[in-house]
Amino acid sequence: MHGAYHGEYKVPGGKLVVVDLDTEDGVLRGVRVAGDFFLEPDEAILEIDRALEGAPVDTDAAGLAARIDAALPPGTQMFGLTSEGVGIAVRRALAHATDWTDYDWQLIHESPQSPALHMALNEVLTAEVAAGRRPPTLRVWEWGAPAVVIGSFQSLRNEVDPAAAERHGIQVVRRISGGGAMFIEPGNTITYSLSVPDALVQGLSFADSYAYLDDWVLGALGDMGIKAWYQPLNDIATEAGKIAGAAQKRMVGSGSGSGNGSAGGAVLHHVTMAYDIDADRMTEVLRIGREKLSDKGTKSAKKRVDPLRRQTGLPREAVIERMIASFRGRYGLAEGSLTEDELTRAKELAETKFGTAEWTARVP
């Protein structure tokens, strides 16, 4: 029987953990942990349940994990399971977190758009999900021009060599999310974003939400023969090197919802992947690229970012198709498009905010 609270969490690179529980007088009661993980010895599952029984409801995931670790029989072996993962599942249960399959996901994959318009679409679409007027959305970007996209808090002059950017015809734009600079070449870059209700990441720490929202793409890469893993805080790496970086922005909801999303708020999570890369051009344009390389005693950026083209042997379009198919197979995904209102608002924002020198140089 389910308790009053039900939580699920897929351990990144591992298995699904399911927790059902009740609460009474501010503590956990009737805790039952289940899932498709492997655990030896068999009775360890009962010790996990007992360890959580009576824990204060405000105990964080790390505190719950410590209780579990202290109670496990000596020599316990966990496969696809971690004590921290159980703790996170408990926190998600108490927060009434939703699951990927609770939603009708929509795909937006349109013709190439300008860098400034992409920045604006991130803001508009995530705000629509936060307000409950748009379902959770996977957007695959097509770039209309080469660009450098700097993080919300980065210094423009510290990140970009303006003369080199102009020489190579590269536009510089600033996004609403934090993190580092992204070097974009239209045919050499794969970029996608998720605009999701914040209920999907309830009970997760900021850091854990990165791994949780990236887990599907690790599976997609695995299906293409690439063993990839999440590398805190915001990278996707392989044995051959880093292949992607992520960034996030949280938004507060407003207005009444349509029932598809959540009026509580939303999370923008976007990822840029290196399909192929002109490493020399990147280090000419990005000052930080030179600094990172000098710190590591490396003269070539080719050792730092390993393109998907070489690892998959597939055309860029085929990699994107397989990623979309993998997402659809896991969670369902309907073909969608921008509404006329969303596009109008995004174009206005691109002109009045993201395309302006005031915004781009807001941190000089």
Short mmCIF file of C-alpha atoms in Angstrom, two decimals:
data_model
loop_
_atom_site.label_atom_id
_atom_site.label_comp_id
_atom_site.label_asym_id
_atom_site.label_seq_id
_atom_site.Cartn_x
_atom_site.Cartn_y
_atom_site.Cartn_z
CA MET A 1 0.00 0.00 0.00
CA HIS A 2 1.17 3.52 -0.76
CA GLY A 3 1.53 5.88 2.15
CA ALA A 4 0.40 9.48 2.06
CA TYR A 5 3.68 10.40 0.36
CA HIS A 6 5.20 8.76 -2.72
CA GLY A 7 8.55 9.74 -4.20
CA GLU A 8 10.71 8.46 -7.05
CA TYR A 9 14.28 9.23 -8.01
CA LYS A 10 16.50 7.68 -10.65
CA VAL A 11 20.06 7.65 -9.38
CA PRO A 12 22.20 9.20 -12.16
CA GLY A 13 23.84 6.32 -13.99
CA GLY A 14 22.00 3.93 -11.67
CA LYS A 15 18.53 2.58 -10.95
CA LEU A 16 15.12 3.82 -9.83
CA VAL A 17 14.45 4.29 -6.11
CA VAL A 18 10.83 4.46 -4.93
CA VAL A 19 9.79 5.53 -1.44
CA ASP A 20 6.35 5.41 0.18
CA LEU A 21 5.82 6.83 3.65
CA ASP A 22 3.54 8.56 6.12
CA THR A 23 4.31 11.21 8.72
CA GLU A 24 3.16 11.53 12.31
CA ASP A 25 4.05 14.18 14.89
CA GLY A 26 6.78 15.58 12.66
CA VAL A 27 8.62 12.31 11.97
CA LEU A 28 8.62 9.68 9.19
CA ARG A 29 6.43 6.61 9.70
CA GLY A 30 5.72 3.48 7.68
CA VAL A 31 8.69 3.98 5.37
CA ARG A 32 8.99 1.46 2.53
CA VAL A 33 11.86 1.63 0.03
CA ALA A 34 11.63 -0.24 -3.28
CA GLY A 35 13.07 -0.10 -6.79
CA ASP A 36 14.87 -1.97 -9.56
CA PHE A 37 18.27 -1.75 -7.88
CA PHE A 38 20.38 -4.64 -6.54
CA LEU A 39 21.20 -4.99 -2.85
CA GLU A 40 23.08 -7.59 -0.83
CA PRO A 41 22.44 -8.96 1.74
CA ASP A 42 18.69 -9.26 1.22
CA GLU A 43 17.81 -8.07 4.74
CA ALA A 44 19.60 -4.75 4.15
CA ILE A 45 16.38 -3.40 2.62
CA LEU A 46 14.64 -3.81 5.99
CA GLU A 47 17.51 -2.02 7.74
CA ILE A 48 17.12 0.92 5.32
CA ASP A 49 13.41 1.14 6.17
CA ARG A 50 14.14 0.96 9.91
CA ALA A 51 16.88 3.60 9.66
CA LEU A 52 14.43 6.09 8.15
CA GLU A 53 11.62 5.31 10.57
CA GLY A 54 11.26 8.14 13.09
CA ALA A 55 13.55 10.57 11.26
CA PRO A 56 12.40 14.20 11.61
CA VAL A 57 10.55 15.31 8.48
CA ASP A 58 12.95 18.23 8.00
CA THR A 59 16.05 15.99 7.80
CA ASP A 60 17.89 16.74 4.58
CA ALA A 61 19.01 14.10 2.07
CA ALA A 62 22.54 13.97 3.50
CA GLY A 63 21.18 13.46 7.01
CA LEU A 64 18.90 10.65 5.85
CA ALA A 65 21.82 9.05 4.02
CA ALA A 66 23.91 9.17 7.20
CA ARG A 67 21.16 7.33 9.11
CA ILE A 68 21.09 4.64 6.41
CA ASP A 69 24.88 4.25 6.32
CA ALA A 70 25.00 3.83 10.10
CA ALA A 71 22.36 1.08 9.99
CA LEU A 72 23.56 -1.04 7.05
CA PRO A 73 25.03 -4.47 7.88
CA PRO A 74 28.81 -4.72 7.41
CA GLY A 75 29.74 -5.66 3.86
CA THR A 76 26.48 -4.41 2.32
CA GLN A 77 26.75 -4.11 -1.47
CA MET A 78 24.63 -1.59 -3.38
CA PHE A 79 24.33 -1.74 -7.16
CA GLY A 80 22.50 1.11 -8.90
CA LEU A 81 21.60 2.48 -5.47
CA THR A 82 23.14 4.97 -3.05
CA SER A 83 22.17 6.03 0.45
CA GLU A 84 22.03 9.61 -0.84
CA GLY A 85 19.65 8.48 -3.62
CA VAL A 86 17.26 7.04 -1.03
CA GLY A 87 17.46 10.30 0.93
CA ILE A 88 16.64 12.30 -2.20
CA ALA A 89 13.66 10.03 -2.95
CA VAL A 90 12.35 10.70 0.57
CA ARG A 91 12.76 14.47 0.11
CA ARG A 92 10.94 14.27 -3.24
CA ALA A 93 8.10 12.31 -1.63
CA LEU A 94 7.68 14.91 1.11
CA ALA A 95 7.77 17.73 -1.47
CA HIS A 96 5.10 16.04 -3.64
CA ALA A 97 7.53 16.12 -6.57
CA THR A 98 6.24 15.06 -9.97
CA ASP A 99 7.81 12.60 -12.39
CA TRP A 100 8.80 12.98 -16.06
CA THR A 101 5.92 10.72 -17.13
CA ASP A 102 3.33 12.88 -15.35
CA TYR A 103 3.47 15.39 -18.23
CA ASP A 104 2.60 15.67 -21.91
CA TRP A 105 5.96 16.79 -23.29
CA GLN A 106 6.20 18.98 -26.35
CA LEU A 107 9.07 19.23 -28.85
CA ILE A 108 10.05 22.49 -30.56
CA HIS A 109 12.63 22.09 -33.33
CA GLU A 110 12.40 24.95 -35.79
CA SER A 111 14.50 26.57 -38.50
CA PRO A 112 17.70 28.47 -37.62
CA GLN A 113 17.25 31.58 -35.48
CA SER A 114 19.52 34.41 -34.43
CA PRO A 115 21.53 34.12 -31.19
CA ALA A 116 19.59 36.99 -29.58
CA LEU A 117 16.26 35.35 -30.46
CA HIS A 118 17.39 32.07 -28.87
CA MET A 119 18.16 33.94 -25.64
CA ALA A 120 14.71 35.55 -25.75
CA LEU A 121 12.94 32.25 -26.47
CA ASN A 122 14.52 30.72 -23.37
CA GLU A 123 12.99 33.45 -21.24
CA VAL A 124 9.57 33.48 -22.93
CA LEU A 125 9.00 29.71 -23.10
CA THR A 126 10.13 29.08 -19.53
CA ALA A 127 7.89 31.90 -18.29
CA GLU A 128 4.98 30.27 -20.16
CA VAL A 129 5.68 26.93 -18.47
CA ALA A 130 5.94 28.69 -15.09
CA ALA A 131 2.53 30.26 -15.68
CA GLY A 132 1.02 26.91 -16.69
CA ARG A 133 0.17 28.11 -20.22
CA ARG A 134 2.66 25.81 -21.96
CA PRO A 135 3.41 22.12 -21.32
CA PRO A 136 6.94 21.08 -20.39
CA THR A 137 9.02 21.61 -23.50
CA LEU A 138 12.16 20.17 -25.07
CA ARG A 139 13.53 22.71 -27.55
CA VAL A 140 16.30 21.77 -29.96
CA TRP A 141 18.05 24.88 -31.24
CA GLU A 142 19.28 25.59 -34.75
CA TRP A 143 21.72 28.47 -34.94
CA GLY A 144 21.45 31.16 -37.61
CA ALA A 145 24.94 32.55 -36.97
CA PRO A 146 28.13 31.75 -35.06
CA ALA A 147 28.11 33.17 -31.54
CA VAL A 148 29.64 33.39 -28.13
CA VAL A 149 27.02 33.12 -25.40
CA ILE A 150 28.26 34.42 -22.06
CA GLY A 151 26.73 33.63 -18.68
CA SER A 152 24.49 36.09 -16.89
CA PHE A 153 27.21 37.11 -14.43
CA GLN A 154 30.32 36.97 -16.60
CA SER A 155 32.43 40.01 -17.45
CA LEU A 156 32.24 40.73 -21.17
CA ARG A 157 35.78 42.08 -21.45
CA ASN A 158 37.23 39.22 -19.43
CA GLU A 159 35.58 36.54 -21.55
CA VAL A 160 35.71 37.74 -25.15
CA ASP A 161 38.37 39.23 -27.43
CA PRO A 162 36.18 41.71 -29.38
CA ALA A 163 38.64 42.11 -32.26
CA ALA A 164 38.82 38.33 -32.79
CA ALA A 165 35.04 37.99 -32.56
CA GLU A 166 34.57 40.71 -35.18
CA ARG A 167 37.25 39.21 -37.42
CA HIS A 168 35.48 35.85 -37.42
CA GLY A 169 31.95 37.32 -37.72
CA ILE A 170 30.92 36.01 -34.31
CA GLN A 171 28.05 37.65 -32.43
CA VAL A 172 28.27 37.98 -28.65
CA VAL A 173 25.09 37.62 -26.58
CA ARG A 174 24.37 37.26 -22.86
CA ARG A 175 21.91 34.70 -21.52
CA ILE A 176 19.72 34.77 -18.39
CA SER A 177 21.37 31.72 -16.81
CA GLY A 178 24.72 31.63 -15.03
CA GLY A 179 27.77 29.56 -15.90
CA GLY A 180 30.51 29.95 -18.46
CA ALA A 181 30.86 31.03 -22.07
CA MET A 182 29.56 28.87 -24.92
CA PHE A 183 31.35 28.93 -28.29
CA ILE A 184 28.82 28.29 -31.05
CA GLU A 185 29.33 27.28 -34.68
CA PRO A 186 25.99 26.41 -36.35
CA GLY A 187 27.03 23.14 -37.99
CA ASN A 188 29.31 22.06 -35.17
CA THR A 189 27.08 22.58 -32.12
CA ILE A 190 24.09 20.73 -30.68
CA THR A 191 22.07 22.82 -28.21
CA TYR A 192 18.85 21.92 -26.45
CA SER A 193 16.85 23.33 -23.58
CA LEU A 194 14.28 21.96 -21.19
CA SER A 195 11.61 24.27 -19.79
CA VAL A 196 10.03 22.30 -16.95
CA PRO A 197 7.68 22.93 -14.02
CA ASP A 198 9.65 23.28 -10.81
CA ALA A 199 7.57 20.44 -9.36
CA LEU A 200 9.74 18.09 -11.43
CA VAL A 201 12.85 18.98 -9.42
CA GLN A 202 11.23 19.40 -5.99
CA GLY A 203 13.28 17.74 -3.26
CA LEU A 204 16.48 18.00 -5.29
CA SER A 205 19.35 20.28 -4.41
CA PHE A 206 20.45 22.74 -7.10
CA ALA A 207 23.40 20.47 -7.93
CA ASP A 208 21.28 17.29 -7.96
CA SER A 209 18.81 18.88 -10.39
CA TYR A 210 21.57 19.17 -13.00
CA ALA A 211 22.28 15.44 -12.88
CA TYR A 212 18.56 14.61 -12.83
CA LEU A 213 17.72 16.73 -15.89
CA ASP A 214 20.76 15.46 -17.81
CA ASP A 215 20.18 11.76 -17.15
CA TRP A 216 18.07 11.14 -20.27
CA VAL A 217 20.80 12.43 -22.57
CA LEU A 218 23.36 10.14 -20.93
CA GLY A 219 21.07 7.27 -21.94
CA ALA A 220 20.76 8.64 -25.48
CA LEU A 221 24.54 8.90 -25.78
CA GLY A 222 24.89 5.37 -24.42
CA ASP A 223 22.58 4.12 -27.17
CA MET A 224 25.02 5.70 -29.65
CA GLY A 225 27.95 3.85 -28.11
CA ILE A 226 29.27 6.72 -25.98
CA LYS A 227 29.84 6.04 -22.29
CA ALA A 228 29.11 9.44 -20.79
CA TRP A 229 28.62 10.64 -17.24
CA TYR A 230 27.56 13.73 -15.35
CA GLN A 231 30.51 15.66 -13.89
CA PRO A 232 29.49 18.17 -11.18
CA LEU A 233 28.40 20.84 -11.37
CA ASN A 234 27.37 21.19 -14.99
CA ASP A 235 29.45 19.11 -17.41
CA ILE A 236 28.85 15.92 -19.40
CA ALA A 237 32.09 14.02 -19.87
CA THR A 238 33.41 10.90 -21.60
CA GLU A 239 36.69 9.03 -21.35
CA ALA A 240 37.88 11.15 -24.31
CA GLY A 241 37.02 14.48 -22.67
CA LYS A 242 34.24 16.94 -21.92
CA ILE A 243 31.50 17.00 -24.57
CA ALA A 244 28.85 19.30 -23.07
CA GLY A 245 28.06 21.96 -20.49
CA ALA A 246 24.74 22.91 -18.88
CA ALA A 247 23.26 25.98 -17.22
CA GLN A 248 20.03 26.70 -15.36
CA LYS A 249 17.66 29.52 -14.45
CA ARG A 250 14.72 29.35 -12.03
CA MET A 251 11.56 31.37 -12.71
CA VAL A 252 8.57 32.16 -10.51
CA GLY A 253 5.14 31.44 -11.98
CA SER A 254 2.29 33.89 -12.42
CA GLY A 255 -1.20 33.73 -13.77
CA SER A 256 -3.59 30.81 -13.99
CA GLY A 257 -2.57 27.57 -15.60
CA SER A 258 -4.14 25.47 -18.33
CA GLY A 259 -3.58 22.23 -16.44
CA ASN A 260 -0.64 21.16 -18.59
CA GLY A 261 2.09 22.71 -16.48
CA SER A 262 2.53 24.25 -13.08
CA ALA A 263 1.67 27.75 -11.92
CA GLY A 264 4.28 27.40 -9.17
CA GLY A 265 7.33 28.19 -11.25
CA ALA A 266 9.67 26.64 -13.78
CA VAL A 267 13.27 25.71 -14.44
CA LEU A 268 15.19 26.45 -17.62
CA HIS A 269 17.93 23.85 -18.17
CA HIS A 270 19.96 24.17 -21.37
CA VAL A 271 22.91 22.19 -22.69
CA THR A 272 25.44 22.91 -25.43
CA MET A 273 27.23 19.90 -26.89
CA ALA A 274 30.33 19.93 -29.09
CA TYR A 275 29.59 17.96 -32.25
CA ASP A 276 32.72 19.31 -33.92
CA ILE A 277 34.82 22.32 -33.00
CA ASP A 278 37.36 24.71 -34.43
CA ALA A 279 39.48 24.73 -31.28
CA ASP A 280 41.96 27.29 -32.57
CA ARG A 281 39.20 29.76 -33.43
CA MET A 282 37.55 29.19 -30.05
CA THR A 283 40.75 30.04 -28.18
CA GLU A 284 41.27 33.13 -30.33
CA VAL A 285 37.83 34.48 -29.42
CA LEU A 286 37.50 33.31 -25.80
CA ARG A 287 40.02 34.81 -23.40
CA ILE A 288 39.04 32.35 -20.69
CA GLY A 289 39.90 29.53 -23.06
CA ARG A 290 43.51 30.68 -23.13
CA GLU A 291 43.59 31.03 -19.33
CA LYS A 292 42.19 27.54 -18.72
CA LEU A 293 44.66 26.02 -21.15
CA SER A 294 47.64 27.84 -19.62
CA ASP A 295 46.61 26.67 -16.15
CA LYS A 296 46.80 23.08 -17.36
CA GLY A 297 49.99 23.49 -19.33
CA THR A 298 48.06 22.60 -22.48
CA LYS A 299 48.68 24.32 -25.77
CA SER A 300 45.72 22.93 -27.67
CA ALA A 301 42.04 23.07 -26.75
CA LYS A 302 41.52 19.87 -28.73
CA LYS A 303 42.40 17.92 -25.58
CA ARG A 304 39.73 19.73 -23.55
CA VAL A 305 36.61 19.39 -25.71
CA ASP A 306 36.12 16.16 -27.61
CA PRO A 307 33.56 16.38 -30.43
CA LEU A 308 30.64 14.00 -30.80
CA ARG A 309 31.38 13.63 -34.52
CA ARG A 310 34.51 11.62 -33.89
CA GLN A 311 32.97 9.54 -31.10
CA THR A 312 29.76 8.62 -32.94
CA GLY A 313 30.76 8.69 -36.61
CA LEU A 314 27.21 9.98 -37.21
CA PRO A 315 26.09 13.16 -39.01
CA ARG A 316 24.98 15.94 -36.65
CA GLU A 317 21.35 15.57 -37.79
CA ALA A 318 21.42 11.85 -36.99
CA VAL A 319 22.75 12.52 -33.48
CA ILE A 320 19.88 14.99 -32.90
CA GLU A 321 17.31 12.54 -34.29
CA ARG A 322 18.54 9.81 -31.97
CA MET A 323 18.48 12.12 -28.96
CA ILE A 324 14.88 13.12 -29.71
CA ALA A 325 13.88 9.48 -30.26
CA SER A 326 15.46 8.50 -26.95
CA PHE A 327 13.55 11.21 -25.07
CA ARG A 328 10.31 10.22 -26.81
CA GLY A 329 10.83 6.57 -25.93
CA ARG A 330 11.31 7.38 -22.26
CA TYR A 331 8.69 10.02 -21.61
CA GLY A 332 6.58 10.59 -24.72
CA LEU A 333 7.04 13.68 -26.88
CA ALA A 334 4.55 15.40 -29.19
CA GLU A 335 5.55 17.61 -32.09
CA GLY A 336 4.91 21.26 -31.22
CA SER A 337 5.69 24.76 -32.38
CA LEU A 338 6.02 28.30 -31.10
CA THR A 339 2.74 30.13 -30.79
CA GLU A 340 2.34 33.42 -32.61
CA ASP A 341 2.25 35.23 -29.27
CA GLU A 342 5.42 33.51 -28.00
CA LEU A 343 7.34 34.38 -31.16
CA THR A 344 6.13 37.99 -31.12
CA ARG A 345 7.16 38.44 -27.50
CA ALA A 346 10.53 36.77 -28.11
CA LYS A 347 11.28 39.00 -31.11
CA GLU A 348 10.45 42.05 -29.01
CA LEU A 349 12.74 40.85 -26.20
CA ALA A 350 15.53 40.11 -28.67
CA GLU A 351 15.31 43.69 -29.91
CA THR A 352 14.83 45.50 -26.62
CA LYS A 353 16.99 43.35 -24.32
CA PHE A 354 19.16 40.55 -25.69
CA GLY A 355 20.29 42.41 -28.80
CA THR A 356 21.30 45.56 -26.92
CA ALA A 357 24.76 46.67 -25.84
CA GLU A 358 23.30 47.59 -22.42
CA TRP A 359 22.35 43.98 -21.70
CA THR A 360 25.36 42.32 -23.31
CA ALA A 361 27.76 44.58 -21.38
CA ARG A 362 25.76 44.70 -18.15
CA VAL A 363 28.86 43.25 -16.48
CA PRO A 364 31.53 45.14 -18.47
#
